[in-house]
CSV table of C-alpha atoms in Angstrom, one decimal:
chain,number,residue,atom,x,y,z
A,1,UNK,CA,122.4,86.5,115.1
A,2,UNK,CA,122.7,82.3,116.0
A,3,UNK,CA,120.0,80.5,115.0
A,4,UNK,CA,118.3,77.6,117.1
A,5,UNK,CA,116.1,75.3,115.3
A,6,UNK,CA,115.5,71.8,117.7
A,7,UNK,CA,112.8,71.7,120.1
A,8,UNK,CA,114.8,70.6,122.9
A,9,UNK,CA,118.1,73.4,122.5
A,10,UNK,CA,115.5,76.1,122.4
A,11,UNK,CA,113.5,74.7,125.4
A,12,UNK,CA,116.7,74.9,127.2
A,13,UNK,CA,117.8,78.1,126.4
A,14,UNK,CA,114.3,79.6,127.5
A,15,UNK,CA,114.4,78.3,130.8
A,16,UNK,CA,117.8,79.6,131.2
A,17,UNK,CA,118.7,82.1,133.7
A,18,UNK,CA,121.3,83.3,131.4
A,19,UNK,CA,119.5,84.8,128.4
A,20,UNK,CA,117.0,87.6,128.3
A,21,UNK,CA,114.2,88.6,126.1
A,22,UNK,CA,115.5,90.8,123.4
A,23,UNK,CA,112.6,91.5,121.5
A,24,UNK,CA,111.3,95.0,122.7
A,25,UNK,CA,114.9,96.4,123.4
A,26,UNK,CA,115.5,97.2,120.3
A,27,UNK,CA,113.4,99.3,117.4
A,28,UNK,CA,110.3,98.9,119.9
A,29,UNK,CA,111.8,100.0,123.4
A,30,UNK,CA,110.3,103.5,123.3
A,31,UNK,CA,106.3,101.6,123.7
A,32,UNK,CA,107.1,98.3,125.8
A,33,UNK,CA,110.6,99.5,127.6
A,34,UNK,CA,110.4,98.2,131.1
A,35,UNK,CA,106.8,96.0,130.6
A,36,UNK,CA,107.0,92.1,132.6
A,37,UNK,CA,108.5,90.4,129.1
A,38,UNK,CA,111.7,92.2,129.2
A,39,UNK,CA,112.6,91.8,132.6
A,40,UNK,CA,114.5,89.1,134.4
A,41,UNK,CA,115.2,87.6,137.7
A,42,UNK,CA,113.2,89.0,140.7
A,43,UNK,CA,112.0,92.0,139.4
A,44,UNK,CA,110.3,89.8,136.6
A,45,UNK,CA,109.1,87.0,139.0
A,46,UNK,CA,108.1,90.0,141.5
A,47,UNK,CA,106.1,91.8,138.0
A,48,UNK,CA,104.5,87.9,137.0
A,49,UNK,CA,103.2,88.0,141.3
A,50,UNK,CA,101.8,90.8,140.8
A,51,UNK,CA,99.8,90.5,137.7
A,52,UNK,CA,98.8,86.5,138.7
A,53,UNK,CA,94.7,87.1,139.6
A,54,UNK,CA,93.9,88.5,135.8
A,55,UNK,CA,94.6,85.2,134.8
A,56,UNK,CA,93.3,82.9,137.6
A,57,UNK,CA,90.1,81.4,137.2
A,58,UNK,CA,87.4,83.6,138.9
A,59,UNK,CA,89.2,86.4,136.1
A,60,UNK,CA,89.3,84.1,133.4
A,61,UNK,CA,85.6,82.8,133.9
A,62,UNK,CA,84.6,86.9,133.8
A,63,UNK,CA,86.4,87.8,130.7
A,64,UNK,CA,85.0,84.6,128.6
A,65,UNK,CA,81.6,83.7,130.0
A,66,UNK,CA,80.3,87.7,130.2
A,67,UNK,CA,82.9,90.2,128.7
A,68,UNK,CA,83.6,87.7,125.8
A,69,UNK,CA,80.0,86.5,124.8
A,70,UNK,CA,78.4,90.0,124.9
A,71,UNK,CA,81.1,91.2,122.8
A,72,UNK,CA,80.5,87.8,120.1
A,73,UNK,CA,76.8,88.8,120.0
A,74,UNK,CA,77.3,92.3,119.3
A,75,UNK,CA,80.1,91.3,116.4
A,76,UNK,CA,77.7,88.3,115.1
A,77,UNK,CA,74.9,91.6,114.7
A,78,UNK,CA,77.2,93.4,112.7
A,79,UNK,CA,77.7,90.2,110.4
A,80,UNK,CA,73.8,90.1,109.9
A,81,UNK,CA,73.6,93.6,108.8
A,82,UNK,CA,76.2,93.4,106.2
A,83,UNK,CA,75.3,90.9,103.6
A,84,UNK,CA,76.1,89.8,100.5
A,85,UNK,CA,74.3,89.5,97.0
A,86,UNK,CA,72.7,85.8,98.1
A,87,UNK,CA,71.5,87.9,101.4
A,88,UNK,CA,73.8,85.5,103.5
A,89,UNK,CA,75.9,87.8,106.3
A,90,UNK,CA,79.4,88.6,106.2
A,91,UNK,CA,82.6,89.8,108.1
A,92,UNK,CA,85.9,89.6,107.9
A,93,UNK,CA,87.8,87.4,110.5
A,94,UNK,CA,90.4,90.2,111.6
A,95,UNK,CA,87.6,92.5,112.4
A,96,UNK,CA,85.3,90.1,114.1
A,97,UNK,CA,88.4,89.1,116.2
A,98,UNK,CA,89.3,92.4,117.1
A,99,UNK,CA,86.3,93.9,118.1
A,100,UNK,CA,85.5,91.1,120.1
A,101,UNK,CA,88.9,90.9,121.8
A,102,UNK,CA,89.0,95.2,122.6
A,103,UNK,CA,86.0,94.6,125.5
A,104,UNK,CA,87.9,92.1,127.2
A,105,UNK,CA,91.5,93.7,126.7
A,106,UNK,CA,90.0,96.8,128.5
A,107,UNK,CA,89.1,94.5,131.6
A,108,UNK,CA,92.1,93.2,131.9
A,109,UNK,CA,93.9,96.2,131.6
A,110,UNK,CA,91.3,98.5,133.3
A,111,UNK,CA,89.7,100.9,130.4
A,112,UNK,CA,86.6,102.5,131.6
A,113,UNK,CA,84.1,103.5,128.6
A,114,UNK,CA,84.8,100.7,126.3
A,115,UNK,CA,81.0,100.5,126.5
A,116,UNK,CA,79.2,101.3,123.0
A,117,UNK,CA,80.3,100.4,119.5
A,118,UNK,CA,82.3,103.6,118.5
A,119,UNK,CA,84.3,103.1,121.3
A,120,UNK,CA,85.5,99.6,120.8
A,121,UNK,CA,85.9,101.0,116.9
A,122,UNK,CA,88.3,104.1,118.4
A,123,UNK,CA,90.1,100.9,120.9
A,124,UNK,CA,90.3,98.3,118.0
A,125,UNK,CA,92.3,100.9,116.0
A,126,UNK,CA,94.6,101.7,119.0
A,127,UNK,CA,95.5,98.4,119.5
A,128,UNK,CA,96.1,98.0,115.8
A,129,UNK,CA,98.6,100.7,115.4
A,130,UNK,CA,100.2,99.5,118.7
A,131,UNK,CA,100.5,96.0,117.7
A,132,UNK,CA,102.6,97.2,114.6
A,133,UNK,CA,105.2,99.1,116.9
A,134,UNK,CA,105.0,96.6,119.3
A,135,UNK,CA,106.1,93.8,116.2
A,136,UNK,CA,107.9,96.6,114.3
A,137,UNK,CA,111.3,94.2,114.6
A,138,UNK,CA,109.4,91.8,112.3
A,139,UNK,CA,108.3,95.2,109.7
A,140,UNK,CA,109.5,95.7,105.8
A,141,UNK,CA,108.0,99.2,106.5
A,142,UNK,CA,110.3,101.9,107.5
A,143,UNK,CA,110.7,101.5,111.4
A,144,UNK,CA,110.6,105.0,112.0
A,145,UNK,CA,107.1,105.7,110.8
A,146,UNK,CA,105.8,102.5,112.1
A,147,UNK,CA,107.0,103.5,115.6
A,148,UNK,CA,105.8,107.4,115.2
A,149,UNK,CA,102.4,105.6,114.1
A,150,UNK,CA,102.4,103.1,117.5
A,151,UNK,CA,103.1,106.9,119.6
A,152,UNK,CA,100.4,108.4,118.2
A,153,UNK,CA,98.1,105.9,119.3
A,154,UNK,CA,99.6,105.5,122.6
A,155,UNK,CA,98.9,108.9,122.8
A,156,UNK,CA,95.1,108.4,121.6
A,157,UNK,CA,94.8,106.0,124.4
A,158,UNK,CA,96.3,108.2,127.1
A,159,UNK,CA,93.8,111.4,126.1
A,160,UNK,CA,90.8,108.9,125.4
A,161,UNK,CA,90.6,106.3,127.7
A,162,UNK,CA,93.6,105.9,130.1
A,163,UNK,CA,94.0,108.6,132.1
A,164,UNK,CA,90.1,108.6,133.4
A,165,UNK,CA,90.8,105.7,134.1
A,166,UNK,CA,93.8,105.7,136.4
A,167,UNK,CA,92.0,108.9,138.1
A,168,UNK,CA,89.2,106.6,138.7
A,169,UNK,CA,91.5,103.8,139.9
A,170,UNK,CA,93.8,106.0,141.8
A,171,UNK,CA,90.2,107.6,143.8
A,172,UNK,CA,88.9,103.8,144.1
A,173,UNK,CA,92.0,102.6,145.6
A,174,UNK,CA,92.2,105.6,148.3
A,175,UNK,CA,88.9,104.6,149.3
A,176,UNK,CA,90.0,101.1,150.2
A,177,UNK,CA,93.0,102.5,151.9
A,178,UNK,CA,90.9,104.8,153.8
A,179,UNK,CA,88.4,102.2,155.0
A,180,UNK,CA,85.8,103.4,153.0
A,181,UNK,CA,85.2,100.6,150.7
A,182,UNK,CA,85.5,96.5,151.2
A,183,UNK,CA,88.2,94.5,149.0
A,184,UNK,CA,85.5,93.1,147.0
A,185,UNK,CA,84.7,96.7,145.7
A,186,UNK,CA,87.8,96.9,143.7
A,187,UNK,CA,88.2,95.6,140.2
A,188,UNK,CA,90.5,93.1,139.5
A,189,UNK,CA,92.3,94.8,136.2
A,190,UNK,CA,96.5,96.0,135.4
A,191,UNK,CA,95.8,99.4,137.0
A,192,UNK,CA,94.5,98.6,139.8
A,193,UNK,CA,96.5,95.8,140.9
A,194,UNK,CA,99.8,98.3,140.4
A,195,UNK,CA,97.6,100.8,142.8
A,196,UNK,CA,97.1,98.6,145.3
A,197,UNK,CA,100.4,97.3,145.3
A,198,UNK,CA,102.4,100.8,144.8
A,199,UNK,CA,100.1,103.5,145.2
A,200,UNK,CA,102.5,106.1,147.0
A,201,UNK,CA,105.5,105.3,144.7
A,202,UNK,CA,103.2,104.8,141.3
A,203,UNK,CA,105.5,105.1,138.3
A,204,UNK,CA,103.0,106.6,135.4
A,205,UNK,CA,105.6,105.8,132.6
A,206,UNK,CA,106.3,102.2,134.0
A,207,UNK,CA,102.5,101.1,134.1
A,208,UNK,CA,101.7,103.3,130.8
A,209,UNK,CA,103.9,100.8,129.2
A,210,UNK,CA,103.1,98.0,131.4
A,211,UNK,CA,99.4,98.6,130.2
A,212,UNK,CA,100.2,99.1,125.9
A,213,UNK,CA,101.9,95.7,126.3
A,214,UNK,CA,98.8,94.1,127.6
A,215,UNK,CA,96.7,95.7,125.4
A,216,UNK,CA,99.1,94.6,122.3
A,217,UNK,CA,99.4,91.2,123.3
A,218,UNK,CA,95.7,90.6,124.7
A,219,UNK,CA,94.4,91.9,121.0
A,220,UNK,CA,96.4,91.8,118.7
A,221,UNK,CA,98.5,88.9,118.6
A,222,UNK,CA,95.0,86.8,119.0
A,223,UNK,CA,93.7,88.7,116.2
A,224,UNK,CA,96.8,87.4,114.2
A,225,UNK,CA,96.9,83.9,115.4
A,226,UNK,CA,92.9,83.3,114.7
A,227,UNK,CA,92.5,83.1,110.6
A,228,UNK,CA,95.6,80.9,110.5
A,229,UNK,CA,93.4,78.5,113.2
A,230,UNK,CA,90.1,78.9,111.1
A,231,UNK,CA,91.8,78.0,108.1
A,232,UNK,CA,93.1,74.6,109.6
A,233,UNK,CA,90.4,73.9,111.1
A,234,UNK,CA,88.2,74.5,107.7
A,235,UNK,CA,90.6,72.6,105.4
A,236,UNK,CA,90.4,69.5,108.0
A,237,UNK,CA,86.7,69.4,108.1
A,238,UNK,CA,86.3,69.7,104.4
A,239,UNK,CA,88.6,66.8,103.9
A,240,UNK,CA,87.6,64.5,106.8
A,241,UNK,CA,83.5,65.2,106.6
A,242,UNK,CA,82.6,61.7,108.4
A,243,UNK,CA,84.5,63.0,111.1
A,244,UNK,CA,83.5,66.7,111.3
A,245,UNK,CA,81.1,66.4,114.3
A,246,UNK,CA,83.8,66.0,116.5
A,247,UNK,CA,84.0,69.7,116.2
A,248,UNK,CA,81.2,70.2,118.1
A,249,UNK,CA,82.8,68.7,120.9
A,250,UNK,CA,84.9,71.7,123.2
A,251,UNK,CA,87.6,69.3,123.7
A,252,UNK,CA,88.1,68.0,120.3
A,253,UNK,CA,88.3,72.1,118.8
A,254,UNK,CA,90.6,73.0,122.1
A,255,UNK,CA,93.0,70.2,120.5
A,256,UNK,CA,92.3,71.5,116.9
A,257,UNK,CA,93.1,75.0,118.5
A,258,UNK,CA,96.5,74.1,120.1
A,259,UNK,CA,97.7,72.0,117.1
A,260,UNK,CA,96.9,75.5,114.3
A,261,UNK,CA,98.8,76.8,117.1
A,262,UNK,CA,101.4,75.0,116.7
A,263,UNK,CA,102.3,75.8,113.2
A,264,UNK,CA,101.4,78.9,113.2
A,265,UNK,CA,103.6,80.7,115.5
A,266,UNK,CA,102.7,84.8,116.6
A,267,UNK,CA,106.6,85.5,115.4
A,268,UNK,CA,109.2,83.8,112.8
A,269,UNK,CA,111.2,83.9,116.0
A,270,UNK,CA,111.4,84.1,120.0
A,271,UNK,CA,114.5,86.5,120.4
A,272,UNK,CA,116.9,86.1,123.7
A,273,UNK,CA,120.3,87.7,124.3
A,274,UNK,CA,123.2,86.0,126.5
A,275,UNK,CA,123.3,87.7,129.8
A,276,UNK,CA,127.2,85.8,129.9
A,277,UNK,CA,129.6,83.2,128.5
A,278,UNK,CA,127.3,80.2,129.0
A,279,UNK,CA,128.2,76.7,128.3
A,280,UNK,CA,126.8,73.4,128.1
A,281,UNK,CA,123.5,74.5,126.6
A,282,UNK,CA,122.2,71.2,124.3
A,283,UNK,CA,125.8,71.4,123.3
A,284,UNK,CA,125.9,75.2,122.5
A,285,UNK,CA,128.4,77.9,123.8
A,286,UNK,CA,127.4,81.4,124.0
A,287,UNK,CA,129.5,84.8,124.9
A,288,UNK,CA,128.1,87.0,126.6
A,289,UNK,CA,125.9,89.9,124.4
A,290,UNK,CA,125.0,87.0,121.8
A,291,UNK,CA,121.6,87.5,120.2
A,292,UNK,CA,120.0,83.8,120.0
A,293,UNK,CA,116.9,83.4,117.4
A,294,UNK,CA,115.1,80.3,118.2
A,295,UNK,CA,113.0,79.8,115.3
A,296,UNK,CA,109.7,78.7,115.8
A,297,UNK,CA,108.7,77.2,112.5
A,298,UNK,CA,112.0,74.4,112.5
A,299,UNK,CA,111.2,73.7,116.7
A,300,UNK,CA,107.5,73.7,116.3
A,301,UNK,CA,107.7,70.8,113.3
A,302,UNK,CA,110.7,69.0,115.5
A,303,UNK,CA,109.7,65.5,114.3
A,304,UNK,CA,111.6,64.1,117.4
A,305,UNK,CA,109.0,65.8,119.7
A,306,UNK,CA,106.2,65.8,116.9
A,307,UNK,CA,106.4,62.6,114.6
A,308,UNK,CA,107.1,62.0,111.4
A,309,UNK,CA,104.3,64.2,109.5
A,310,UNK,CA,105.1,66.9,111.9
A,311,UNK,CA,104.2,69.8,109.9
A,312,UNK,CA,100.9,68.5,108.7
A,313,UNK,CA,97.9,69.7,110.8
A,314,UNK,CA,96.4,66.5,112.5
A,315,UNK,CA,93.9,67.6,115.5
A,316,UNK,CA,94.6,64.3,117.1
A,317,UNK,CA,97.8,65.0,118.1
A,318,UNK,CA,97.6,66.9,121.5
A,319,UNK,CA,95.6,64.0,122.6
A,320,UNK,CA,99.3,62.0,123.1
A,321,UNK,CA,101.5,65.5,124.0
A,322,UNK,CA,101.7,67.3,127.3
A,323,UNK,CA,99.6,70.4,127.7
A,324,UNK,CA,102.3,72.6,126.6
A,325,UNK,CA,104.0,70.6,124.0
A,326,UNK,CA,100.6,70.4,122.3
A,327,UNK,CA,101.1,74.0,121.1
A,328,UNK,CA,104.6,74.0,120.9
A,329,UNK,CA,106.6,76.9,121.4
A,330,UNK,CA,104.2,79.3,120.2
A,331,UNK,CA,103.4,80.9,123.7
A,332,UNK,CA,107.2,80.5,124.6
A,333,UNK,CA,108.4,78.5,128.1
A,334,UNK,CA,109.9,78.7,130.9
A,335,UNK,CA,109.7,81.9,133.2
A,336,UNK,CA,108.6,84.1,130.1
A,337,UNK,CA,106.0,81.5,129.1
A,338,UNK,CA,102.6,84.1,127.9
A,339,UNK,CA,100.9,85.0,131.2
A,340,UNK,CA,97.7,85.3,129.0
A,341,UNK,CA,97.8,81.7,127.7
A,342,UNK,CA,95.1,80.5,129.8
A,343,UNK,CA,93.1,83.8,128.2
A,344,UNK,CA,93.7,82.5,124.6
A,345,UNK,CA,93.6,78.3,125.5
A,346,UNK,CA,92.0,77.9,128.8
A,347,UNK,CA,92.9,76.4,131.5
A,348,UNK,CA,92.0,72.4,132.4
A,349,UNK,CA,88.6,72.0,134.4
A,350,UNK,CA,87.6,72.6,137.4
A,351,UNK,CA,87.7,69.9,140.2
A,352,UNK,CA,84.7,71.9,142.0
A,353,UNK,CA,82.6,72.0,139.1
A,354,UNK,CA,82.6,75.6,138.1
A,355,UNK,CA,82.3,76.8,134.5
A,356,UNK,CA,84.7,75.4,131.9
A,357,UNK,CA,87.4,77.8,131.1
A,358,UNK,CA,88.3,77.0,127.2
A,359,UNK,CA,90.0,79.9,126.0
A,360,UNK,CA,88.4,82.6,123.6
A,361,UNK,CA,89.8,81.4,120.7
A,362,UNK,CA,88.4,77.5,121.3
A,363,UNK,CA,85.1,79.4,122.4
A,364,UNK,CA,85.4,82.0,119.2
A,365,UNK,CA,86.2,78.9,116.9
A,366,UNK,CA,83.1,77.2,118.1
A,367,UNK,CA,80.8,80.3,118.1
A,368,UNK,CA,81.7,80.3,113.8
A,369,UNK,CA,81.8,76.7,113.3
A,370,UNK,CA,78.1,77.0,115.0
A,371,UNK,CA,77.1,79.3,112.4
A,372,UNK,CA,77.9,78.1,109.5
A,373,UNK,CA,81.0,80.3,108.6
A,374,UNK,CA,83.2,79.6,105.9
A,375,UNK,CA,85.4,81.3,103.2
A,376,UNK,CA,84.3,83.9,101.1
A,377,UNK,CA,84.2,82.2,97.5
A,378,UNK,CA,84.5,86.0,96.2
A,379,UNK,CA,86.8,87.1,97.8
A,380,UNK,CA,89.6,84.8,99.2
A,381,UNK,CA,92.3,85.9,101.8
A,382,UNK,CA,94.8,87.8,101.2
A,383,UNK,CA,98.4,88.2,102.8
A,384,UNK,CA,99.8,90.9,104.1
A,385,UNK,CA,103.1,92.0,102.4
A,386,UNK,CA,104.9,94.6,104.6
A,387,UNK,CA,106.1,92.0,107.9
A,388,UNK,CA,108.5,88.9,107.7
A,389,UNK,CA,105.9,87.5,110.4
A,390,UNK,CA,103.2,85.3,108.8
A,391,UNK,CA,100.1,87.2,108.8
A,392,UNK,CA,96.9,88.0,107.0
A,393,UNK,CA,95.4,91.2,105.3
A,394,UNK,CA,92.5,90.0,105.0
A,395,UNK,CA,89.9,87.3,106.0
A,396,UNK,CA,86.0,87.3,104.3
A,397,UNK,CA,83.5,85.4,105.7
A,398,UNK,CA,80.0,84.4,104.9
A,399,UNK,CA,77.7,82.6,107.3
A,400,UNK,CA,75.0,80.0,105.7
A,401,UNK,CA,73.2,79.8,109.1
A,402,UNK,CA,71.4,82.8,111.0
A,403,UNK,CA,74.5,84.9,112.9
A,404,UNK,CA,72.0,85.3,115.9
């Protein structure tokens, strides 16, 4: 495999026509085969149409003023009743994420009965066990088991929660057909879209897929990224105290959010393949068939784009980038750019006024900052060993103010 490290070279080869996603078609293909971020040309462009109003602003306001908050207070209740020996509550940070990412994953995919707490327990551990098969490329486990593991759960969601819900969907979207319901009785979720749209040539293995993908990448590669933004965001304030009220300020922790971003990429690498001989790219040649890693770390701390102390963790930068180049590469570019980004960053505000669409991991940054959580001086985070891609085992936290 060829290795790209600069900013620019891989910005170039990810708006190119001529290279491919080649993540999921390899170990993972049997769970995200055919979903929108392996395909190309119009059948992807015709896929990203489609899927376009779960992330437009009347969406996005839904999933993070209502779907988001009630599932933060109901986390935030959980911290309160497990304390520790000084009576101060606690959680750990993957959990907390999870379980308040699972409510709003199963909106924008379309889960019915993700309604009470054992439910979003038996989703959280779905989308766990996917998210390993869906990153099993990046796995020092024995691919095999982790993808048996990822069908199993894909299974578990099929018997427990999907397939009530495309019946549901399926009998909704007749109804509309029919006459017998307005536009405006419809959900706006993955299933129901792919109904409206193809209801009489509906391919069930297409948007089974279609839907694990979403609920992978809406969960768990949030869950992933959040600790590593905690932590920066923690070490800053600790060392630059005059200057810690700034994080009460959505901006300033929407900045703070993009920069942990940054340098802390989902993936050690975005993975494309060379759909032909291509020349002229930054001053690379590729044949065709080439797998291309563009490595994430290297671009991400490019001190032409980023400065000379590129890889330290300064929340001021994104204040003198562009929108995208504040979080560098992390949510990719160009045509496979992460349709969900506005879900995790927001979008910028409204000129009419509406409610302010931060992203839930500014708005989950702020909801712990605003109770007092910080590191677990007990028990300290722990790596995880079993993936080349940067990611946590573990993350305590206690909370010195009231969680409610």
């Amino acid at each position: 495999m060829r290795k790209l490290d600069d900013y620019r070279s891989i910005e170039l080869v990810l708006h190119s026509d001529d290279f491919q996603p080649a993540l999921h078609i390899r170990d993972s293909r049997p769970l995200l085969d055919g979903c929108v971020l392996t395909l190309t040309g119009k059948e992807h462009r015709e896929r990203r149409r489609l899927e376009r109003p779960l992330f437009e602003r009347k969406a996005l306001e839904f999933y993070e003023h209502q779907t988001l908050q009630n599932s933060l207070q109901i986390a935030f209740e959980q911290a309160e009743a497990q304390r520790d020996e000084a009576g101060r509550p606690r959680i750990d940070l993957l959990w907390l994420t999870r379980m308040t990412l699972v409510p709003v994953t199963a909106a924008v995919v379309g889960l019915d009965g993700v309604n009470d707490e054992a439910a979003v327990i038996h989703l959280e551990d779905i989308s766990r066990r996917l998210g390993e098969g869906a990153s099993v490329e990046w796995s020092t486990r024995n691919h095999q088991e982790v993808m048996e593991e990822a069908m199993e759960a894909k299974d578990d969601l099929l018997v427990n929660f999907y397939n009530a819900s495309l019946k549901r969907r399926r009998e909704l979207v007749a109804s509309w057909k029919q006459g017998d319901i307005g536009e405006d009785d419809l959900p706006t979720d993955l299933l129901t879209l792919a109904l409206r749209e193809h209801f009489d040539d509906f391919d069930e293995d297409l948007w089974l897929r279609e839907s694990l993908f979403f609920v992978v990448a809406s969960a768990n590669t949030t869950t992933h990224a959040t600790p590593h933004v905690f932590n920066e965001i923690i070490n800053w304030r600790d060392t630059h105290p005059q200057e810690s009220y700034l994080l009460e300020q959505e901006t300033f922790v929407r900045h703070a959010v993009d920069e942990a971003q940054r340098l802390h990429g989902p993936v050690p690498a975005l993975l494309r393949r060379a759909l032909k001989n291509t020349e002229a790219i930054a001053g690379h040649s590729f044949q065709a068939n080439d797998d291309i890693g563009c490595m994430l770390e290297s671009a991400n701390t490019d001190q032409e784009v980023y400065g000379a102390h590129s890889a330290v963790f300064d929340p001021y930068r994104p204040e003198t980038l562009g929108r995208r180049e504040a979080h560098g590469l992390s949510f990719g570019s160009g045509a496979h750019i992460c349709s969900g980004r506005p879900l995790a960053v927001g979008l910028p505000s409204s000129r009419n006024g509406g409610p302010e669409v931060i992203g839930v991991v500014p708005r989950l940054m702020s909801a712990l900052l605003s109770r007092g959580a910080q590191l677990d001086p007990k028990n300290p985070p722990t790596f995880r060993s079993d993936t080349e891609a940067e990611r946590y085992e573990s993350y305590p936290l206690i909370f010195e103010e009231q969680t409610k």
